[in-house]
Amino acid sequence: MHESCGVFGVYAPGEDVARLTFFALFALQHRGQESAGIATTDGKKLLVYARMGLVSQVFSEDSLGQLKGSIAIGHNRYSTRGSSRVSNAQPLLVGKGSNTIAIAHNGNIINAEHLYQELSDQGYNFHTGADTEVIANLILSSPEKDWVNKIRYAMHRLQGAYSLTLMTNNSLFGVRDPFGVRPLCLGTVNGGRVIASESCALDHIGASFIREIEPGEIVSISENGIDSYREEGGRRALCIFEYIYFARPDSVINGRLLYPARQAMGEGLAQEHAVDADMVMGVPDSAIAAGIGYSRWSNISLCEGLLKNRYVGRTFIEPDQRIRDLGVKLKFNPLPQMLDGQRVVVVDDSIVRGTTTPSVVKLLKRAGAREIHMRICAPPIRYPCFFGVDMATRWELIAAQKTIPEIRDFIGADSLGYLSIDGLVKAVALPKDIFCMACFTGDYPIPVQLEMGKLALETAMSADYQGPFGIKQR
Ligand code: SF4
């Protein structure tokens, strides 16, 4: 499962803003590894440098040195809309002359196609396949005079998830959709201001956290200081997967550090799904903290059974078929001496399609584990996401197609336990109604998603599509 990008922005006259952005993007690399980019402005013109690859592969001293200015925005991309190619790499520069903006987007616009058609009919040109360009052109198409009201105009038309950093020749903006689906926070560095997807990016560049940017809020930063405008929203819908998996465990969202929240998920699993076992392990890296929590509550000793090849990441070098066939072996190496004859509780963050978990179970059993008891932090995922998480169609989601005992057999585990929705909410320790949990419940925050869900279902039905598990419909 992949999330769709990390964004950053800095307003700091006198600072090397491109370098600050580079190091912030490093800290946000987990949010997207396909492309990286930085845009800067010296007050007269906007410059951008964006390429395919990891932050460390994209930038050099030379490219950073050319990005001069006092304002910068940056972006790490995982594509959920628009293919993975360099023209879709962000930040995007959109517009002409003084009416140009640079924009970086985390999220997914649900009504992008409709808006694209409307803007094309008005004569707006599109050069990428990204919904981010729709946002930018919608802002530019506004009849309003100032940038804040232009952004507000766009916000009234956009449906979906968007946490944005946006820049003109002399101002930086941070924008968060009224549902607050993706996180966005505000900080300060050496008298300047920074905006980031996650607070971990602030820590790494020596910036201090000020506060979250609220759902529906526009923060505007310029030589006149900092201003805030708020579009009143209704329901909030922060993606619960930020706590389970997407965000880094050293980030703070809504005042809750993610690391103890993930430990509490493991404790909740131990309470809800106790089992006799010899050792507990979390699948690295995302379930390590939850594994510790399970061990702590159950008093079963914590061990490492799998080591992760952390640097395999994304690379431009395509694996050949023989390497591809190795599957999870390329990513994980088991420790047979630790696993031999053991009854192992394996804690993982989620099961989506169910394609990876059987390989992990097989790897551990081949390495000598006697029993594998899978414990999963996310409740069963039965509905697709329309908010920008590259998950699967409903027909590919294993929990939409199989019962829990059937999934247990499919993955080859001796037992399987998912954390309940109540257990998850208790672990996060925040009010349930601020979250989107639509992929567990089907309760989508906006009606259009419900329609998309129905449409996807009808399409699958009419095409007589049987899905990857060979089951027509439950
Ligand atoms: S549907 Fe699931 S993955 Fe998508 S935003 Fe909601 S909680 Fe997150």
mmCIF file of C-alpha atoms in Angstrom, residues 6 10 19 58 66 78 103 121 156 161 179 184 244 260 262 265 269 275 279 308 355 387 404 428 434:
data_model
loop_
_atom_site.group_PDB
_atom_site.id
_atom_site.type_symbol
_atom_site.label_atom_id
_atom_site.label_comp_id
_atom_site.label_asym_id
_atom_site.label_seq_id
_atom_site.Cartn_x
_atom_site.Cartn_y
_atom_site.Cartn_z
ATOM 1 C CA GLY A 6 5.366 14.456 0.953
ATOM 2 C CA VAL A 10 10.035 27.345 3.620
ATOM 3 C CA ARG A 19 19.339 23.141 1.007
ATOM 4 C CA VAL A 58 17.973 13.704 -7.906
ATOM 5 C CA GLN A 66 21.287 26.962 -8.955
ATOM 6 C CA TYR A 78 4.376 8.495 -5.282
ATOM 7 C CA ILE A 103 2.620 23.877 -6.413
ATOM 8 C CA ASP A 121 -13.074 24.173 -22.479
ATOM 9 C CA HIS A 156 -15.001 25.611 -3.005
ATOM 10 C CA ALA A 161 -7.794 15.246 -0.371
ATOM 11 C CA PHE A 179 -11.582 17.102 5.770
ATOM 12 C CA LEU A 184 0.299 19.369 7.345
ATOM 13 C CA ILE A 244 -0.809 2.746 11.369
ATOM 14 C CA PRO A 260 3.583 4.984 21.381
ATOM 15 C CA ARG A 262 1.820 1.939 17.369
ATOM 16 C CA MET A 265 -1.832 -1.112 18.725
ATOM 17 C CA LEU A 269 -3.665 -7.010 19.610
ATOM 18 C CA VAL A 275 -1.913 -16.946 21.980
ATOM 19 C CA MET A 279 8.599 -15.180 20.663
ATOM 20 C CA LYS A 308 15.257 -5.896 6.245
ATOM 21 C CA THR A 355 0.090 -11.095 -1.892
ATOM 22 C CA PHE A 387 -8.539 9.627 -1.214
ATOM 23 C CA ILE A 404 -10.881 -14.369 8.303
ATOM 24 C CA VAL A 428 -4.560 6.190 18.766
ATOM 25 C CA ILE A 434 -11.895 12.961 13.392
#
